[in-house]
Tab-separated table of C-alpha atoms in Angstrom:
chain	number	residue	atom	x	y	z
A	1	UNK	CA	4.324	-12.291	6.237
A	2	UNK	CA	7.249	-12.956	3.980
A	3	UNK	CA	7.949	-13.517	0.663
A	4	UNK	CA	3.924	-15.029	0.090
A	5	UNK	CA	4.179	-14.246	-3.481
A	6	UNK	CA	6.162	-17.414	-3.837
A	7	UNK	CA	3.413	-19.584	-3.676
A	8	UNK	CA	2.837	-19.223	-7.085
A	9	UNK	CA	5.901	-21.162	-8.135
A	10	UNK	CA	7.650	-18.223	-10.867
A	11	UNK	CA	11.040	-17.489	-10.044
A	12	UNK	CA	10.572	-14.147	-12.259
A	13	UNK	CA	8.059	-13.143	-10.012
A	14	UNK	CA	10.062	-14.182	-7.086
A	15	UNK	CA	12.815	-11.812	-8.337
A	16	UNK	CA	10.336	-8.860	-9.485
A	17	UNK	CA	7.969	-8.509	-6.634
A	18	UNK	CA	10.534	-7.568	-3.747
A	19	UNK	CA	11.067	-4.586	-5.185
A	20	UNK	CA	7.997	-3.353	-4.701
A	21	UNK	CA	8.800	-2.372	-0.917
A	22	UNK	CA	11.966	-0.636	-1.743
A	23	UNK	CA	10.934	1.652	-5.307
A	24	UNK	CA	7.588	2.213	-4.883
A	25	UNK	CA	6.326	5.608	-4.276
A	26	UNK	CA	3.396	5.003	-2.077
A	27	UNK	CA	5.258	2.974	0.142
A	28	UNK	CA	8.068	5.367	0.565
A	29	UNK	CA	5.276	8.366	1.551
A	30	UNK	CA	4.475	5.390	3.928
A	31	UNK	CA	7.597	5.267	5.564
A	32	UNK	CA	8.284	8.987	5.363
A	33	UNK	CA	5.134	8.792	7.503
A	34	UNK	CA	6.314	6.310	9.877
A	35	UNK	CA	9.235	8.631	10.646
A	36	UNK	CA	7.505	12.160	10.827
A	37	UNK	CA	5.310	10.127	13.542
A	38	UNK	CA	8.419	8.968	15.713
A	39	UNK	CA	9.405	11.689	15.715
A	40	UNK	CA	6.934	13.481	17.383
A	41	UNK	CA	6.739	10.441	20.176
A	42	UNK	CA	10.218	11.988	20.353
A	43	UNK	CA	9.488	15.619	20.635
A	44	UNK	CA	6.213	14.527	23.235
A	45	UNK	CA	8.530	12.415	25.701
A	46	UNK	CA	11.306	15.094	25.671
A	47	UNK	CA	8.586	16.776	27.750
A	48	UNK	CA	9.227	14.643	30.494
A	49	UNK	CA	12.503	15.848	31.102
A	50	UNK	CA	13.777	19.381	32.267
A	51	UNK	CA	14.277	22.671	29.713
A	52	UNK	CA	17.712	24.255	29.965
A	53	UNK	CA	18.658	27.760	28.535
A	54	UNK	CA	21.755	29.304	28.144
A	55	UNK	CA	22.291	33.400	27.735
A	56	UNK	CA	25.062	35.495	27.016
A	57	UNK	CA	25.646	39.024	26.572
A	58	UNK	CA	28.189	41.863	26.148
A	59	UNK	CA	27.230	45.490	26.323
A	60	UNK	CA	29.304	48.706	25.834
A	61	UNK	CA	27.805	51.942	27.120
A	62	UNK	CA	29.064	55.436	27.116
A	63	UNK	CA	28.023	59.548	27.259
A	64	UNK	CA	29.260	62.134	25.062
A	65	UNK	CA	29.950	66.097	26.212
A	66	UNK	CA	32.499	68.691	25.569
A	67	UNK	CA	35.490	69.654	27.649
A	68	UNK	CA	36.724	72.818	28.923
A	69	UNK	CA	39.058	74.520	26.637
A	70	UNK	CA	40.864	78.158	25.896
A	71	UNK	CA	38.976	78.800	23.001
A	72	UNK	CA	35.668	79.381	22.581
A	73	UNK	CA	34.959	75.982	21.552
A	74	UNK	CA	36.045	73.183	23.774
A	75	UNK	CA	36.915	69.567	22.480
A	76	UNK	CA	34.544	66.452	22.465
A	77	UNK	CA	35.315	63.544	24.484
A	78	UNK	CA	33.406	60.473	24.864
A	79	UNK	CA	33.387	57.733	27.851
A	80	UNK	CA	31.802	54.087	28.277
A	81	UNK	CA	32.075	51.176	29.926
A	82	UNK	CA	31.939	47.355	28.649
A	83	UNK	CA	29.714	45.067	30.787
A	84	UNK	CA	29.441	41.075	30.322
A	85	UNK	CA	26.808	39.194	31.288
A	86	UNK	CA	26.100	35.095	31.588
A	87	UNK	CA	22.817	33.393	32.709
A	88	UNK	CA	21.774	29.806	33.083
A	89	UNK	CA	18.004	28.948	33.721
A	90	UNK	CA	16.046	26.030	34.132
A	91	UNK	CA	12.744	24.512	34.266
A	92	UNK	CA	10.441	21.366	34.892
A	93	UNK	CA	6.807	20.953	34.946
A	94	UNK	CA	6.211	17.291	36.799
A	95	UNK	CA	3.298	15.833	35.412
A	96	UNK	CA	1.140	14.697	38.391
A	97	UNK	CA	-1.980	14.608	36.435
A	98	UNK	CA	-0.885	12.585	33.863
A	99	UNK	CA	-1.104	15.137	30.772
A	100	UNK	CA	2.567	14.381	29.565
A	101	UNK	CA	1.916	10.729	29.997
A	102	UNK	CA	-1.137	10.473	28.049
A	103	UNK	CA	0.260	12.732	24.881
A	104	UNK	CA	3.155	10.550	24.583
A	105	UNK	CA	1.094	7.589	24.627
A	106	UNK	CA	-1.581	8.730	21.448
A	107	UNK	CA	2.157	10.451	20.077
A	108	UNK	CA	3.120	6.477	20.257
A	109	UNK	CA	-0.494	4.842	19.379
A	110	UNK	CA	-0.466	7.446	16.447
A	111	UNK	CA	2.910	6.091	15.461
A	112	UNK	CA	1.930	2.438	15.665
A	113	UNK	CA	-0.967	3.362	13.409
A	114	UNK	CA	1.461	4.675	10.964
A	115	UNK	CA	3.775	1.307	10.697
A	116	UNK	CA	0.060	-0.311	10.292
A	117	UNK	CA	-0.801	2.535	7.232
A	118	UNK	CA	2.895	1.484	5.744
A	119	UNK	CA	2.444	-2.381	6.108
A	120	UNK	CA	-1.066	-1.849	4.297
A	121	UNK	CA	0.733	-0.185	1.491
A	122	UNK	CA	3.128	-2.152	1.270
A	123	UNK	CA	0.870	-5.270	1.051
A	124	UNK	CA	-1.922	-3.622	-1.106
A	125	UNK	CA	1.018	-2.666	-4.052
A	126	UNK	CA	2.714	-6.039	-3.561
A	127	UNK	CA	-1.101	-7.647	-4.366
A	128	UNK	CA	-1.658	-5.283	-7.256
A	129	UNK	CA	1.974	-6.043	-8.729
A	130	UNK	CA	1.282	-9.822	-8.530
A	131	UNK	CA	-2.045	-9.760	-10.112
A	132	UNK	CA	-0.882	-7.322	-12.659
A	133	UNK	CA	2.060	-9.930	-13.485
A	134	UNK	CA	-0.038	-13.196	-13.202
A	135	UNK	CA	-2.530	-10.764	-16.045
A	136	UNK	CA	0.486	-10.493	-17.768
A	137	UNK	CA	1.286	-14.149	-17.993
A	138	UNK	CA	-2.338	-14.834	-18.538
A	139	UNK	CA	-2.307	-12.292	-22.036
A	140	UNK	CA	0.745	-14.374	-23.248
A	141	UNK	CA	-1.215	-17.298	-22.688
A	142	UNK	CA	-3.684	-16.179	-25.040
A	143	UNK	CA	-1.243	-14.105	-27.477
A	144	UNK	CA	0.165	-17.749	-28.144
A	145	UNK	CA	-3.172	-19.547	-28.379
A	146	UNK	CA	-4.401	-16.700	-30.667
A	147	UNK	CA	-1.251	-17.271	-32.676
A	148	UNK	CA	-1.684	-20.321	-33.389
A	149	UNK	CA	-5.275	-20.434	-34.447
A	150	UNK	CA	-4.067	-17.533	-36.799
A	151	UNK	CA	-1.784	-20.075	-38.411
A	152	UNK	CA	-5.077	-22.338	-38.559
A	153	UNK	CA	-7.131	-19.721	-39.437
A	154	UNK	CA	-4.799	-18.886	-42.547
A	155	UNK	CA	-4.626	-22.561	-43.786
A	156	UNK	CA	-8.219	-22.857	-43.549
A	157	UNK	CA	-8.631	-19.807	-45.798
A	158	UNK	CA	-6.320	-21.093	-48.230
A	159	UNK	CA	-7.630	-24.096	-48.448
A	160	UNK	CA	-11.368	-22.621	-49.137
A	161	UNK	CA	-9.189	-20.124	-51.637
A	162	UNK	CA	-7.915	-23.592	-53.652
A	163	UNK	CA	-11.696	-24.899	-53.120
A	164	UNK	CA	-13.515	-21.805	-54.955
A	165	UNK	CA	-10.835	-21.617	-57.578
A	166	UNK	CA	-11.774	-25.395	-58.389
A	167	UNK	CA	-15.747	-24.205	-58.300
A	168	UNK	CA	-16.046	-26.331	-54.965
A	169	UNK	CA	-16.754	-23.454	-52.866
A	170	UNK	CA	-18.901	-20.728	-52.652
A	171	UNK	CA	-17.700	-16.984	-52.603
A	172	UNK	CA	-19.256	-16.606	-49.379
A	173	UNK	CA	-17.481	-19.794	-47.818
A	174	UNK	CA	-14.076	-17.343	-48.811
A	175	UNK	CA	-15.458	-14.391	-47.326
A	176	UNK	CA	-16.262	-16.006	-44.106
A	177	UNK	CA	-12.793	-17.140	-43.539
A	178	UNK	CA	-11.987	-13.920	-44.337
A	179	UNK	CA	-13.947	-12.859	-41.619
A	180	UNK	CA	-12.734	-15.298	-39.128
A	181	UNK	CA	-9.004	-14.375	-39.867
A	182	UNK	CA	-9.620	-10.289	-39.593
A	183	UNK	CA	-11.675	-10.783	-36.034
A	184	UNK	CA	-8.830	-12.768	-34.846
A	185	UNK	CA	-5.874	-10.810	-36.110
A	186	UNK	CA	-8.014	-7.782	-33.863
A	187	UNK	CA	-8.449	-10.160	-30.955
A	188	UNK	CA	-4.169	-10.221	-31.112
A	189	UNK	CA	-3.749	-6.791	-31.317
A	190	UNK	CA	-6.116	-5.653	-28.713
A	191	UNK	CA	-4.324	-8.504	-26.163
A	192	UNK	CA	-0.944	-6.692	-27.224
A	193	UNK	CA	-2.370	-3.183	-26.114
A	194	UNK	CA	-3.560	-4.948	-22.968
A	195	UNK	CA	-0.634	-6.310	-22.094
A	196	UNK	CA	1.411	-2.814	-23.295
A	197	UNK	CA	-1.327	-1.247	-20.509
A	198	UNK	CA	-0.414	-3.984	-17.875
A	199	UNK	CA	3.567	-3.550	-17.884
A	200	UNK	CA	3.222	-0.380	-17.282
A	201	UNK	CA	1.173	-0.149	-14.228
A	202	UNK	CA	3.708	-2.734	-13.140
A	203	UNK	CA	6.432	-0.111	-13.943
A	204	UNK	CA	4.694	2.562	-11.928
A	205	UNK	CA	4.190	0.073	-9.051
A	206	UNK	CA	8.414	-0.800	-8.570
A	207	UNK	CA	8.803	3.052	-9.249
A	208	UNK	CA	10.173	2.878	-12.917
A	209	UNK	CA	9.264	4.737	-16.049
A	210	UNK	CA	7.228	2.780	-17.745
A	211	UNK	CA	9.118	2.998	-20.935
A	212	UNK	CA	11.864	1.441	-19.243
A	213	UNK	CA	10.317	-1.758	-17.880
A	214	UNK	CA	10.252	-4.163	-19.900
A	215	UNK	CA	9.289	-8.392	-19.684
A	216	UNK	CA	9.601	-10.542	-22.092
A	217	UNK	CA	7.185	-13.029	-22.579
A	218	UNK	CA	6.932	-16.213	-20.510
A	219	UNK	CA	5.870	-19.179	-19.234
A	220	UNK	CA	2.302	-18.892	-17.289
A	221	UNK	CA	1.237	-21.425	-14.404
A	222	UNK	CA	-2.174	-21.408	-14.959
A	223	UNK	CA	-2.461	-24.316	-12.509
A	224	UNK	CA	-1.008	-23.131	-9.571
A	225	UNK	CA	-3.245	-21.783	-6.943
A	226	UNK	CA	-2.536	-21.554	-3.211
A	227	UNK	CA	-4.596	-23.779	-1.505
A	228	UNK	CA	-6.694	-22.115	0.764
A	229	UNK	CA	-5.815	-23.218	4.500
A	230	UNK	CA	-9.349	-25.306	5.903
A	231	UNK	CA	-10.725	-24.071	8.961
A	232	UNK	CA	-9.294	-20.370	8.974
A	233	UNK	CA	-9.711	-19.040	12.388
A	234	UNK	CA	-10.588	-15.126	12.632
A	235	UNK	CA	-7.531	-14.455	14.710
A	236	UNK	CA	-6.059	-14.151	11.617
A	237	UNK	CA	-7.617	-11.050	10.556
A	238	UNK	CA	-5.447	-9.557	13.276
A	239	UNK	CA	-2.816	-9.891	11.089
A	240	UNK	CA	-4.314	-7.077	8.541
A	241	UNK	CA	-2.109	-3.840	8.817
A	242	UNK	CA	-6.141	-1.548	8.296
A	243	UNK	CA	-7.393	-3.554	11.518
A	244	UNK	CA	-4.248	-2.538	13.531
A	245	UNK	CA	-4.232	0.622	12.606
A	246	UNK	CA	-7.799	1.317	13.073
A	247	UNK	CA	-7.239	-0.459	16.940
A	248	UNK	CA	-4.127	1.871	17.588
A	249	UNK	CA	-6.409	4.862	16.596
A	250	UNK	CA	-8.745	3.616	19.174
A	251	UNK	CA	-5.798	3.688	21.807
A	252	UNK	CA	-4.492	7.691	20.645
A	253	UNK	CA	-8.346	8.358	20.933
A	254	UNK	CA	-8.446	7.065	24.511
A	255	UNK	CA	-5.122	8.647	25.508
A	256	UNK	CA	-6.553	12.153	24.156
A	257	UNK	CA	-8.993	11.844	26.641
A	258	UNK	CA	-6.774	11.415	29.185
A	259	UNK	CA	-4.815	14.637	28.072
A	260	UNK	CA	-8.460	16.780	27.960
A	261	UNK	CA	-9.077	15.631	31.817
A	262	UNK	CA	-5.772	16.869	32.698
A	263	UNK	CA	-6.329	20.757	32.252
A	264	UNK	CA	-9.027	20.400	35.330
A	265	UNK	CA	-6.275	20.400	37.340
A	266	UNK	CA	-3.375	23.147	37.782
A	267	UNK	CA	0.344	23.002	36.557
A	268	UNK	CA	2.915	23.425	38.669
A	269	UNK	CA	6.111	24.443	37.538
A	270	UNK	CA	9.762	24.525	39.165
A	271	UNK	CA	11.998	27.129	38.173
A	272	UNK	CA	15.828	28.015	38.682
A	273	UNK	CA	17.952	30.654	37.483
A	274	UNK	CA	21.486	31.784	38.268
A	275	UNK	CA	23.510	34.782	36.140
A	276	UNK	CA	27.031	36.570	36.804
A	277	UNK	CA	27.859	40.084	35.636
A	278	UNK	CA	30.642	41.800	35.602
A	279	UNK	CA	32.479	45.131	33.284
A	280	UNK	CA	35.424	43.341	33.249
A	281	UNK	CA	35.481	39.769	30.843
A	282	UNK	CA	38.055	38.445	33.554
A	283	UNK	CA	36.054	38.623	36.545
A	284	UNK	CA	32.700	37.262	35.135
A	285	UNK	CA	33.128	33.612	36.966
A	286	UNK	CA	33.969	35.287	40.121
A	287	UNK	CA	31.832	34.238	42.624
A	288	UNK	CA	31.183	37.758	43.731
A	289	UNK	CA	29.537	38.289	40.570
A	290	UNK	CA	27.370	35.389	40.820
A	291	UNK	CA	23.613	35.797	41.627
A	292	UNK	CA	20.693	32.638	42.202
A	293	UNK	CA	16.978	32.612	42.458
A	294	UNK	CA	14.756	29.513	42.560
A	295	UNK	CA	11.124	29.209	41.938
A	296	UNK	CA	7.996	27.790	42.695
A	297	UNK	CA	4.596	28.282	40.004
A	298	UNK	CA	1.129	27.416	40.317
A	299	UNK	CA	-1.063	28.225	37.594
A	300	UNK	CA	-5.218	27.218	37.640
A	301	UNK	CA	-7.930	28.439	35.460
A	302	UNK	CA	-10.708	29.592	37.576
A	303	UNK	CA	-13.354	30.217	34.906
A	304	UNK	CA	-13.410	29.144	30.829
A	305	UNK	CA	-16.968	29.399	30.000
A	306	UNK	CA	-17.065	25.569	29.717
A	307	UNK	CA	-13.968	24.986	26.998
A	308	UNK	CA	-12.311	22.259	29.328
A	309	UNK	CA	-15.430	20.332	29.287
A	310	UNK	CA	-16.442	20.830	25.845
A	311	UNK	CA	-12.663	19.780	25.022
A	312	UNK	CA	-13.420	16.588	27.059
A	313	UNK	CA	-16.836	16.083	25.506
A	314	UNK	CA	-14.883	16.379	22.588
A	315	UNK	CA	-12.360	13.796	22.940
A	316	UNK	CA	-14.793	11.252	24.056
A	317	UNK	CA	-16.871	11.589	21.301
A	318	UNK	CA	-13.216	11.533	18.920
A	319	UNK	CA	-12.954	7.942	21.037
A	320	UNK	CA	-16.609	6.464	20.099
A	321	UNK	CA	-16.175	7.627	16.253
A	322	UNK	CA	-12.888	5.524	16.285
A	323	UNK	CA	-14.051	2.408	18.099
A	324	UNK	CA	-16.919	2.431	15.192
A	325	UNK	CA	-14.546	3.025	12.106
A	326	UNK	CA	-12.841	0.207	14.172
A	327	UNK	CA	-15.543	-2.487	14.323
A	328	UNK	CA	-16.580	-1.387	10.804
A	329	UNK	CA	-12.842	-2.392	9.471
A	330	UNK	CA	-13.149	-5.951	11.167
A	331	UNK	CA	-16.613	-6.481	9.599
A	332	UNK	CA	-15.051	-5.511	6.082
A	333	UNK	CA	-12.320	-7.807	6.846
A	334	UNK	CA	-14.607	-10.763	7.515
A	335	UNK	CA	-17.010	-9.989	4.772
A	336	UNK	CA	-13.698	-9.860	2.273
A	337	UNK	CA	-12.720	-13.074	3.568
A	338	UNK	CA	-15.988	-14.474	2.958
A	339	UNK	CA	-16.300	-13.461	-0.329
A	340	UNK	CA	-12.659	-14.532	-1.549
A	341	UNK	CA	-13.346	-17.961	0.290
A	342	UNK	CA	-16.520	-18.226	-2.020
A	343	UNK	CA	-15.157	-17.456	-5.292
A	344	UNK	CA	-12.489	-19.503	-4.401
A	345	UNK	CA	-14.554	-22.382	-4.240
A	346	UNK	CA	-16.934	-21.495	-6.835
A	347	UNK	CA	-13.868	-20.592	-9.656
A	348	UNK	CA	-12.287	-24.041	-9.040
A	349	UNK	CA	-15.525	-25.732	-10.233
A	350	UNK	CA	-15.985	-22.901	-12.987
A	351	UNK	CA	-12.040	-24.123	-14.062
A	352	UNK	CA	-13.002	-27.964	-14.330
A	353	UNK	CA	-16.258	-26.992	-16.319
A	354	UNK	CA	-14.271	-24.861	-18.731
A	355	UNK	CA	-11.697	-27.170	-19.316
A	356	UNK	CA	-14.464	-29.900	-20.342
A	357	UNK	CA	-16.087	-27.788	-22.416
A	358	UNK	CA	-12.782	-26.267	-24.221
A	359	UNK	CA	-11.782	-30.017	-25.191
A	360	UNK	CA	-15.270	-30.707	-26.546
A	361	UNK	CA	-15.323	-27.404	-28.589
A	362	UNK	CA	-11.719	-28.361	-29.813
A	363	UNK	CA	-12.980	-31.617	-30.626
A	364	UNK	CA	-15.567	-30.475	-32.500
A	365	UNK	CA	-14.047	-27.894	-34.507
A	366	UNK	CA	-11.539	-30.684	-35.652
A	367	UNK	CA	-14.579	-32.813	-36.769
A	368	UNK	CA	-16.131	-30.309	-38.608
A	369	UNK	CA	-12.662	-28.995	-40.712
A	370	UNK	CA	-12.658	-32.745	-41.515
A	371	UNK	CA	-16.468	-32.949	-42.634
A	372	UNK	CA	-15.697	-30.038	-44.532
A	373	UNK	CA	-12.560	-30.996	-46.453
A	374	UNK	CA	-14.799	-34.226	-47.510
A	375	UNK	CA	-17.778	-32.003	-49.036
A	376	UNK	CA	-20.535	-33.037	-45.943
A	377	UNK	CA	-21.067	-29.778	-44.238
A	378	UNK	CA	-21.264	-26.277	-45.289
A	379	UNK	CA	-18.564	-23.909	-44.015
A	380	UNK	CA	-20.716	-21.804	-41.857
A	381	UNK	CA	-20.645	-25.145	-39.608
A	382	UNK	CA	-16.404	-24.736	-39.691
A	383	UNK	CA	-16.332	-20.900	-38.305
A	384	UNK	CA	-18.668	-21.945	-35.915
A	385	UNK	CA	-16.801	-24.793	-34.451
A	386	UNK	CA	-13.364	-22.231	-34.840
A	387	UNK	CA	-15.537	-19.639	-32.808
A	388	UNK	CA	-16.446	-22.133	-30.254
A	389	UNK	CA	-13.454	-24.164	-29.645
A	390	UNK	CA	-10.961	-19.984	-29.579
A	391	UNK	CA	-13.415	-18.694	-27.067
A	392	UNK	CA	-13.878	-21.948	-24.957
A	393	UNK	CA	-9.642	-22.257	-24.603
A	394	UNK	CA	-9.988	-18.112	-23.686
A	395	UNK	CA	-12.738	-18.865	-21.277
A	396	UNK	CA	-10.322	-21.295	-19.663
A	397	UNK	CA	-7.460	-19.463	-19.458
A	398	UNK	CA	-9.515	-16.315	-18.215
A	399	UNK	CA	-11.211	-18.551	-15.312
A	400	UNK	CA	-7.620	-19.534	-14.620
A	401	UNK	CA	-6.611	-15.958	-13.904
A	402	UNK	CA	-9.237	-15.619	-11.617
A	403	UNK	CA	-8.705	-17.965	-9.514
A	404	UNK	CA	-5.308	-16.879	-8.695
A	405	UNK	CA	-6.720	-13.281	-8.974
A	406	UNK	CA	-8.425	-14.418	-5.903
A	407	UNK	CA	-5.678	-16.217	-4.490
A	408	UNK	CA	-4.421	-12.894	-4.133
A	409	UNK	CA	-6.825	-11.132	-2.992
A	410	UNK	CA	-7.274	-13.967	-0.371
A	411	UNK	CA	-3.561	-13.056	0.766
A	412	UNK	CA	-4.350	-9.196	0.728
A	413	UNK	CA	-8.195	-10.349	3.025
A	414	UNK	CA	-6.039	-12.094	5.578
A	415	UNK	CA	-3.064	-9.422	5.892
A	416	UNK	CA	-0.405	-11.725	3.941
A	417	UNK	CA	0.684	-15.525	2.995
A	418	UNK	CA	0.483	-18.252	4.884
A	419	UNK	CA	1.932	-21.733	5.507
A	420	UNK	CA	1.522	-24.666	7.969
A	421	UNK	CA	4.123	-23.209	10.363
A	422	UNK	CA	3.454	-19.829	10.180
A	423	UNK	CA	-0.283	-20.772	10.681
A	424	UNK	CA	0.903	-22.318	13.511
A	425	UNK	CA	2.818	-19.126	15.404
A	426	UNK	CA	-0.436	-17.137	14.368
C-alpha cells in the first residue's frame, strides 16, 4: 500500500526503505517465483491449442558386387540411390471434460498465490528494515543521553576527588563514583555493539555487505507514532498478501479436483498427417509425391484397480487441508491485529508514565548532587539518584521504540499503511 513507511516523518528513512523491494534477496527469490509460476500458466494454456511437427529427411542407399572382367578377378562397382523425404503432422485433443480448463486455472490460482508469497516478502523485509532503523535511531538516542551523563558522571567524580583530597570525603564516596563512571562507560560500549549488530542486518536486508553500509548517526522521532485508524473493519485483513495466498491455494485445490474427475471420462484426439517423397530433391513438392491421412482416437481406461478414484479422493482431501490452513491464516491475522491494537493502547499509557517518572528521577538526582555539594547527604544517596534518573530517561526512550515497534507491526497485521483515502477505496 505505498510508501507507508512515511508515516514516521524521516526523510532518511524515506530514502533508505525503497530499496528494500529492489536489492533484497528474499524478495528477488520472490519474484523469480512469480515468474517460474507464469510460466507454467503459459506452458498449461498452450494445451489448448493444436501441436504441429515438422520432419525432414534425406537418405542415400546403395549395393556393392563385382563385375565381369577378363581376368580372374573382376572390378568392384557400387550403386545407390538418394531419396528425400518431408512430413507435416498435426494434432488436437479438445477438452470436453474440462481437464485442460481446470489445470490452467490451479496453473493461474498457483500463480496468484505466488504474487501473494512476493507481496508478503516484500512487506515482511520492508517491516523488519523499518524497525531495525527506528532501533537504530532509538540506540543513538541513548548513545547521546549516555554521553552526556558520562560528562556528569566525570565531574561528579572529580569533584568527590577535590572533596577526599580536602579530608571531606570518604574513600568509599571516590570509589563509588568510580563505580558509577565504569558501569556507564560499559552501558556505551555495549549500545555501540548493538547498534554495529543493527546496521548490519539492515545491510543484509537492501542486499549490501554489511561492511559497506554505513549511517551516520541522527536525529530520532521518538514521538511520532501512526495513529491507529478507530473502528478498523476486518475487510482489511484482505489486504494481507498470507490471506490471499492461502485463498488462491484454496482455488488451485478446487481446480485439481476438477482435473482428477476428468480422467473418468475418455480423450479423444484428432490427428492429421501429410508427407511427400521423392529420389530426386526437385520433385519433392510435386503433387504426385504428396500423400494425406487424417485421424480419429478414442482412448478409455476400462479397469485401474481404483487409482482414478483414489486420485479424486485425493484431491478433495488436498482441497479441505487448504480451506483449514486458510481459515487458520485469517484467525492469525485477527488475533495479530488484536494484539498490536492492545499494546498499542497499553504502550501509549506506559510512554506518559515513563516520561513522569524520568522528570521526577531527574529532578531528584539534581537535588541530591546539590545536598551533597553542601555536606547534608552521604554520596550513596547521589549514585542512587544518577542510577534512577539514567535508567528512568532509558526506560523512556525504550517504551518509545516500542510503540512504533508496534506501529509497525500494526502495518505488517493489516497487510500495509493506511490513510483516510486509502481507507476509504478499501
Amino acid at each position: 500500500r505505498g510508501p507507508w513507511w512515511s508515516l514516521f516523518d524521516d526523510p532518511v528513512l524515506d530514502q533508505l526503505a525503497p530499496q528494500v523491494a529492489v536489492a533484497n534477496q528474499n524478495v528477488a527469490a520472490a519474484a523469480a517465483a512469480v515468474e517460474q509460476s507464469r510460466a507454467a500458466v503459459r506452458e498449461q494454456r498452450a494445451s489448448f491449442l493444436p501441436t504441429l511437427s515438422l520432419d525432414a529427411g534425406a537418405t542415400r542407399s546403395g549395393a556393392g558386387g563385382k563385375s565381369a572382367g577378363s581376368g580372374t578377378t573382376g572390378a568392384a562397382t557400387t550403386s545407390g540411390a538418394n531419396r528425400y523425404s518431408l512430413g507435416l503432422g498435426a494434432s488436437w485433443e479438445p477438452d470436453l471434460w474440462g481437464r485442460i480448463a481446470n489445470t490452467v486455472s490451479a496453473a493461474s490460482a498457483t500463480a496468484q498465490a505466488s504474487e501473494a508469497d512476493l507481496a508478503a516478502a516484500t512487506l515482511s523485509a520492508q517491516a523488519a528494515f523499518v524497525t531495525d532503523y527506528l532501533s537504530v535511531r532509538e540506540a543513538d538516542a541513548e548513545i547521546l543521553t549516555l554521553r552526556t551523563t558520562l560528562e556528569g558522571y566525570r565531574r561528579a567524580l572529580q569533584i568527590t576527588q577535590n572533596r577526599y583530597a580536602a579530608a571531606i570525603a570518604q574513600k568509599s564516596d571516590v570509589l563509588q563514583a568510580q563505580t558509577q563512571l565504569a558501569n556507564a562507560q560499559a552501558d556505551l560500549a555495549a549500545l555501540q555493539q548493538q547498534r554495529a549488530q543493527l546496521l548490519h542486518a539492515m545491510a543484509v536486508l537492501v542486499g549490501q555487505a554489511p561492511a559497506a553500509f554505513t549511517l551516520p548517526p541522527g536525529d530520532w522521532n521518538s514521538t511520532t507514532v501512526p495513529a491507529v485508524p478507530v473502528g478498523l473493519p476486518s475487510e482489511l485483513l484482505q489486504r494481507r498478501p498470507d490471506i490471499a495466498a492461502a485463498e488462491r491455494h484454496v482455488a488451485a485445490a478446487n481446480a485439481d479436483i476438477g482435473v482428477a474427475r476428468a480422467a473418468y471420462f475418455p480423450s479423444l484426439t484428432l490427428s492429421a498427417s501429410g508427407n511427400q517423397g521423392s529420389t530426386r530433391l526437385g520433385e519433392l513438392f510435386n503433387a504426385s509425391s504428396f500423400a494425406w491421412s487424417l485421424g480419429v482416437s478414442l482412448a478409455e481406461t476400462i479397469f485401474d484397480g481404483g487409482a482414478r478414484g483414489a486420485r479424486v479422493d485425493e484431491a478433495r482431501a488436498s482441497w479441505k487441508q487448504s480451506v483449514a490452513q486458510y481459515r487458520q491464516t485469517v484467525l492469525a491475522a485477527f488475533s495479530a491485529v488484536e494484539d498490536q491494537l492492545s499494546a498499542a493502547g497499553s504502550l501509549e499509557q506506559q510512554q506518559a508514565l515513563r516520561k513522569i517518572a524520568s522528570q521526577a528521577a531527574d529532578q531528584t538526582e539534581q537535588e541530591m548532587q546539590n545536598r551533597y555539594k553542601a555536606g547534608l547527604v552521604a554520596y550513596t544517596d547521589v549514585v542512587t539518584a544518577q542510577a534512577s534518573a539514567l535508567s528512568a530517561r532509558r526506560a523512556l526512550m525504550q517504551v518509545s521504540l516500542e510503540r512504533q515497534t508496534a506501529a509497525v507491526n500494526m502495518v505488517a497485521a493489516l497487510g500495509g499503511g493506511w490513510s483516510t483515502q486509502r481507507l476509504a477505496a478499501d
